């Protein structure tokens, strides 16, 4: 197998078509553009010909409503764009993790999932966010914490996952798959797996390089 | 204090932000599903893979077991490894010593139990001499325990009747290595997996029996898709599902297949003439037989051309040729095997031929290439093979039949010259036969369950009934405990301290982390206490695990094993060390015999088989030989046995774990065609009858087995599968032929 073929196998195609993040970004930019243009036109071109009440309404729209929508759009865009692998990788602390995921010769779970294309995009977010509204809130809280540790240069090497990784994140995709349900070990440990008393990783391997083999994040962050 | 509404809102805002970004964010962490007070390095106590673990304690109990990320297993464990935390707390843990009185085992004090055991041994020796007593140990004992038992019986009592359950699973591999390379144990290490381009797996269902090693193989396949896998197995096992080529061989014809592959390799020139010329010699029978030549081998193999043996092996000649071609052209071939190759009457021959393929092709001594037998039990390699706790052996590769070796051990143990008997003792099956015949009158059985694990088990249960049996185990009752005259409760795994080895010659320290239940004691304590009562207390000067280990290091020094550099301090700190390791600075050896890697390899060049007098490994001309048990109209089918992922050995431990109780182990896999001919449907009861005994199991029609072959698990606790298995022995290794028994399978009519 050629190196190109291995690389092609290791790099899933990016998602096609419009994304929610992109749409929100366009909405925000559109609102800002309309607001700025509208305010300029209203103030310097149409003010004298407008009724006072209409003028006030357009000011309200340009100064508050459209910026408000733009704020919502940018916030939404930020929320969405922060789910991408690129966003996680923007902190170089993540180099060893993202680099491993992209490594066509890596056997970690993250790399295998990435290669297989089973998770088409937002691969970090997909596995590191619990399901439902609380999962999203926790993810945002984690993200903020990671950002604070990063900007204050207070993180500790090696990075460790705090607490117990929820098996539900794995089971959400795998629980109903025949490759999961036909395994007697899974049936035997169903209660322990559901309660996170045993981890999927124990049998199926580490999601990221083992701590002793992982490149130190500080060296990468501060070359 | 006067506050405006604006100031109040401001303070609320700051407080909320601080709450969110302070303790609510920086200090927030997910909770642990199982809180742990402290973590400790340890090792799984099940199979011979030797997975490194970290054990979480809370409130004086083991509450969590995980794979050690720094270990060779890279954080992985199988289901049994995970359940290490459960085994200490299963029901039926043995807690109190017991002595049989009026036919019943009754609780007594330790003193009374040990006095009774010693009295039984003394009486037996008074009647029949030292050879009237025996020790039957286990690959589950710590190295210090097996070493001490060996010393007590061979050096103290003066009998070589020291054997154990590794004879049932690993003896053919041990004899194979010793006869080919001059020293036992594999030459490679698990790191070879990342360099191999071909895995040749024969007689091993690694996906179920060595699952973590197999996952590492699968990692190699995932990351190097060009890697090939050949699996030779009569069953289409989960391992075979990953195979590029699955040779569904007829049981017991491995030597013919391997000879045919050797023939094909020589015919096609896919051999390494320089390696053969420099490092190989040819023999037939024994290592001291007259030397032969490559041309002699060529002539010998004429009878094993693929088309000549294809029918015998149940394969096509094209399959055999393809297997040979893949082996010959691979850049690095790594072969794995275990009980499937060992447990037959041609076990040693099959082992020798497997090693011969590597020697003929030069596939040894470089990354990714080599013959690698896997061990079945936690410490069969280190505890039993390395310490020489087998009836023919002495520590660190020495043997009882060599005067020099005996004198060596007599000097090291401080014994008078001539104390160690020059006659090999009784190996496992003959030992129990001797009990049956009344020749062995007393035996100490430790950490194993021969009443269930011996082949043709019903026959040898009679011997256990007849002899004075002292049983030490951590579970009560077991099948063997039912025959005990004295039962001694033993601590296990993290309840005691000791050293375990595993398949790649890596030694690990298991530290004592929790207290054993009731009055249970370590097997080392039991051996020392019994030794005292038998008058050999002075011999057993080393009485703590660390003291025994230091003595064992001294005994190994200067031999082809040499553990001198494996100090207790290093074992405590490191995730294991591989031997040879002759100095305290040595990092451990991955590939033996390789100059520059193995500190004992002194010669220059590709390899130095230093354990052989001439520095050359031996390729044996090995006959397939006749079947000891032919198929007849009375017994037209072949029974073969094995294990499954979730259970282990006779299930004395795993059978008591609540989570595993729902997993079926009492079935007979039968080809759907054979089932249809018999009119047997899934779940119906069938009776398997051999010339030795019968067992009833539920039928499971399955394409996993080939027509004419049936398969049962050795774990079955309700049904004694080993009532039907064969106790024919390999003539060299004395390992029984579990993998091949002629049987008749019949549907059981209701009500019968």
Short mmCIF file of C-alpha atoms in Angstrom, two decimals, chain A residues 1 6 9 104-107 112 115 128 138-139 141-142 144-145 147-149 161-166 183-185 188-189 192 195-199 201-206 209-212 214, chain B residues 20-21 24-34 54 64-67 69-71 74-79 82-83 85-86 215 219-220 222-226 241 644-646 659-660 663-664:
data_model
loop_
_atom_site.label_atom_id
_atom_site.label_comp_id
_atom_site.label_asym_id
_atom_site.label_seq_id
_atom_site.Cartn_x
_atom_site.Cartn_y
_atom_site.Cartn_z
CA UNK A 1 0.00 0.00 0.00
CA UNK A 6 -2.33 5.20 3.80
CA UNK A 9 -7.19 6.41 4.47
CA UNK A 104 -1.93 6.96 10.02
CA UNK A 105 0.28 4.51 11.96
CA UNK A 106 -1.27 5.12 15.34
CA UNK A 107 -3.36 2.41 16.97
CA UNK A 112 -8.74 4.55 14.64
CA UNK A 115 -9.22 7.00 10.18
CA UNK A 128 -15.52 14.57 25.05
CA UNK A 138 -20.00 20.59 31.09
CA UNK A 139 -18.09 20.76 27.83
CA UNK A 141 -17.15 24.61 31.44
CA UNK A 142 -14.26 22.23 30.60
CA UNK A 144 -13.27 27.53 29.75
CA UNK A 145 -11.21 25.80 32.42
CA UNK A 147 -8.47 27.99 28.36
CA UNK A 148 -7.89 29.57 31.76
CA UNK A 149 -5.20 27.02 32.62
CA UNK A 161 -8.45 13.12 32.29
CA UNK A 162 -10.12 14.19 35.50
CA UNK A 163 -12.69 11.88 36.99
CA UNK A 164 -14.19 8.91 35.21
CA UNK A 165 -14.75 9.04 31.49
CA UNK A 166 -18.43 8.32 30.83
CA UNK A 183 -20.04 -10.08 22.90
CA UNK A 184 -20.67 -12.05 26.08
CA UNK A 185 -18.20 -9.95 28.07
CA UNK A 188 -21.62 -9.83 31.72
CA UNK A 189 -20.38 -6.35 32.58
CA UNK A 192 -20.54 -2.03 35.60
CA UNK A 195 -22.30 2.78 36.04
CA UNK A 196 -18.81 3.62 34.75
CA UNK A 197 -17.36 1.21 37.29
CA UNK A 198 -15.38 -0.34 34.47
CA UNK A 199 -14.07 1.49 31.48
CA UNK A 201 -10.82 1.67 27.39
CA UNK A 202 -9.51 -1.04 29.65
CA UNK A 203 -10.15 -3.73 27.07
CA UNK A 204 -10.23 -1.66 23.90
CA UNK A 205 -7.14 0.40 24.42
CA UNK A 206 -6.28 3.94 25.26
CA UNK A 209 -1.03 7.83 23.53
CA UNK A 210 -0.12 6.44 26.93
CA UNK A 211 1.31 9.03 29.27
CA UNK A 212 4.83 7.60 29.27
CA UNK A 214 3.27 11.00 24.90
CA UNK B 20 -18.62 30.42 37.42
CA UNK B 21 -14.95 30.93 36.72
CA UNK B 24 -17.33 26.31 39.57
CA UNK B 25 -14.84 26.06 36.76
CA UNK B 26 -11.19 25.85 37.76
CA UNK B 27 -11.87 23.67 40.74
CA UNK B 28 -14.51 21.54 39.11
CA UNK B 29 -13.69 18.00 38.16
CA UNK B 30 -15.77 15.03 37.28
CA UNK B 31 -16.30 12.56 40.07
CA UNK B 32 -14.66 9.17 40.07
CA UNK B 33 -17.24 6.43 39.66
CA UNK B 34 -15.29 4.46 42.26
CA UNK B 54 -2.61 -0.58 39.01
CA UNK B 64 -10.56 -0.99 41.33
CA UNK B 65 -8.11 -2.61 38.92
CA UNK B 66 -6.91 -0.89 35.77
CA UNK B 67 -4.25 -1.59 33.18
CA UNK B 69 -0.31 2.72 31.04
CA UNK B 70 3.45 2.35 31.50
CA UNK B 71 3.20 -1.43 31.20
CA UNK B 74 -0.36 -0.08 27.56
CA UNK B 75 -3.25 0.19 29.94
CA UNK B 76 -5.21 -2.73 28.56
CA UNK B 77 -6.74 -5.62 30.46
CA UNK B 78 -9.28 -8.26 29.46
CA UNK B 79 -12.46 -9.01 31.37
CA UNK B 82 -10.79 -6.27 35.32
CA UNK B 83 -12.30 -8.87 37.59
CA UNK B 85 -10.87 -6.88 42.02
CA UNK B 86 -13.72 -9.37 42.46
CA UNK B 215 -4.94 -6.79 20.86
CA UNK B 219 -2.83 -2.91 16.73
CA UNK B 220 -0.03 -3.96 14.41
CA UNK B 222 -4.49 -1.81 12.18
CA UNK B 223 -1.44 0.30 11.63
CA UNK B 224 0.41 -1.85 9.12
CA UNK B 225 -2.29 -3.37 6.91
CA UNK B 226 0.33 -5.14 4.83
CA UNK B 241 -11.33 -14.37 12.11
CA UNK B 644 -13.05 -19.11 26.35
CA UNK B 645 -12.36 -15.47 27.08
CA UNK B 646 -14.43 -14.97 30.18
CA UNK B 659 -20.91 -11.32 36.57
CA UNK B 660 -19.62 -14.45 34.86
CA UNK B 663 -21.88 -17.17 30.65
CA UNK B 664 -22.43 -20.65 29.31
#
